[in-house]
Amino acid sequence: MFGYRVPAPDEAMLISGGRRGQGGAPFRVVTGHGKFVLPVFRKTRFLTLAMCEAEVAEKCVTKQGIVLTVRAVIAFKVGNDTESIVNAGQRFLSDQDQMSVLTGRIFAGHLRAIIGSMTVEEIITERQKLATEVLDTSKTEMAKIGLIVDSLQIQSIDDGDTGYIAAMSAPHKAAIQRQAQIAQAQAAQAAAEAEQAAARKQAEYARQTAVVQAEYSAEVDRVQAESAQAGPLAEAHAQQEVLAARTELAQRAADLRQQQLVAEIVKPAEAEAERIRVLALAEAERMRIQAEAAASHGRVALDRMLIDQLPQIVKEAASGLSGANVNVLNGADGLGEIAAGLVGQGLTILDSVRRNLGSPDGGAEKSDGTGGGRVEIR
């Protein structure tokens, strides 16, 4: 719009002409908004409010007389208040680059004054203290020209060829080098110990591996040996079982043969011996009967006596068999046959006795039947 002017965000618009500004200033200050300006009757100028920078490289003499070259950077700007803008506008509006030149000169003078009251050691070790003192001493002077300082940075401090700073730092360098050497030696020692530990671990691992391999090989050999012996052992066990079975079979055959021999030879022999014994007993009994009969003078008495003695004869025959091992093969029928045999044997003995008593060869003489006959036994 015609005659309407607006300043930039980082600018202050100064309007001269017409009535005066605040505090009797020769111009009015407008920031942050626009303003109608009558052409010809009013004049408009702009003052920057942006951040500016000034560099300082000044030779300063310390309290000890050592010459130091100090390099610093100052960040400053025009204050945002109307008073600061008026002060800066009256001084720098026609040549705003002079703000950096003047600021650098102001700070150079304050640096020389403050460094002259400090030692090199204090300047080196307390740079922040130096910057703070320079800012404090320059604040009032900077405010008079409408400027404020945001920061002051000491970039470098150089003593030229004097070597004072290098000499001052020599003990620290030596200590640092010594610490570095110690640290390096410790690191080397730690590396050697780590290498030795790694070697020991590797050797231990190799030993364990060898032991495990040996145990595995021994186990494999044992299993292979057992596998190789399994066949012969099984065959030997089988042969042993066959021999045991054959031995048992032979023992059973021998026992059976012994039983057969007993049944075929011993038992018949025992039976024959028993029969002979029974016959001998019968013969003796016959002789006794003959004697008794001779004494009784009668055949009738003799027969009666023989009949009475028949049970005793059978009993004697049976008692002879009581200790014998008789095998009964057909149960109750076999027992009946044995009893019948005993009775028949007794009858046979009785008949034999009768024949011997009655025959002429028997050595007995018979009477005429009247009971007065005499029997003679030889």
PDB file of N, CA and C in Angstrom, residues 13 23 103 130 195 268 277 290:
ATOM      1  N   MET A  13      12.766  -0.312  12.391  1.00  0.00           N
ATOM      2  CA  MET A  13      12.495   0.776  11.439  1.00  0.00           C
ATOM      3  C   MET A  13      12.560   2.109  12.187  1.00  0.00           C
ATOM      4  N   GLY A  23      11.810   9.652  24.619  1.00  0.00           N
ATOM      5  CA  GLY A  23      12.977  10.160  25.320  1.00  0.00           C
ATOM      6  C   GLY A  23      13.681  11.273  24.577  1.00  0.00           C
ATOM      7  N   THR A 103      33.454  -3.021  18.471  1.00  0.00           N
ATOM      8  CA  THR A 103      33.359  -4.084  19.492  1.00  0.00           C
ATOM      9  C   THR A 103      34.696  -4.765  19.660  1.00  0.00           C
ATOM     10  N   LEU A 130      38.713 -15.906  32.649  1.00  0.00           N
ATOM     11  CA  LEU A 130      39.163 -14.770  31.850  1.00  0.00           C
ATOM     12  C   LEU A 130      38.019 -14.223  31.001  1.00  0.00           C
ATOM     13  N   GLU A 195      47.441 -63.772  26.385  1.00  0.00           N
ATOM     14  CA  GLU A 195      47.955 -64.740  25.407  1.00  0.00           C
ATOM     15  C   GLU A 195      48.339 -66.048  26.087  1.00  0.00           C
ATOM     16  N   PRO A 268      16.807-160.962  40.165  1.00  0.00           N
ATOM     17  CA  PRO A 268      16.644-162.415  40.055  1.00  0.00           C
ATOM     18  C   PRO A 268      17.591-163.185  40.981  1.00  0.00           C
ATOM     19  N   ARG A 277      17.106-169.933  50.366  1.00  0.00           N
ATOM     20  CA  ARG A 277      17.016-169.824  51.820  1.00  0.00           C
ATOM     21  C   ARG A 277      15.715-170.415  52.343  1.00  0.00           C
ATOM     22  N   GLN A 290       9.964-184.303  60.857  1.00  0.00           N
ATOM     23  CA  GLN A 290      10.208-185.744  60.839  1.00  0.00           C
ATOM     24  C   GLN A 290      10.579-186.245  62.236  1.00  0.00           C
TER      25      GLN A 290
END
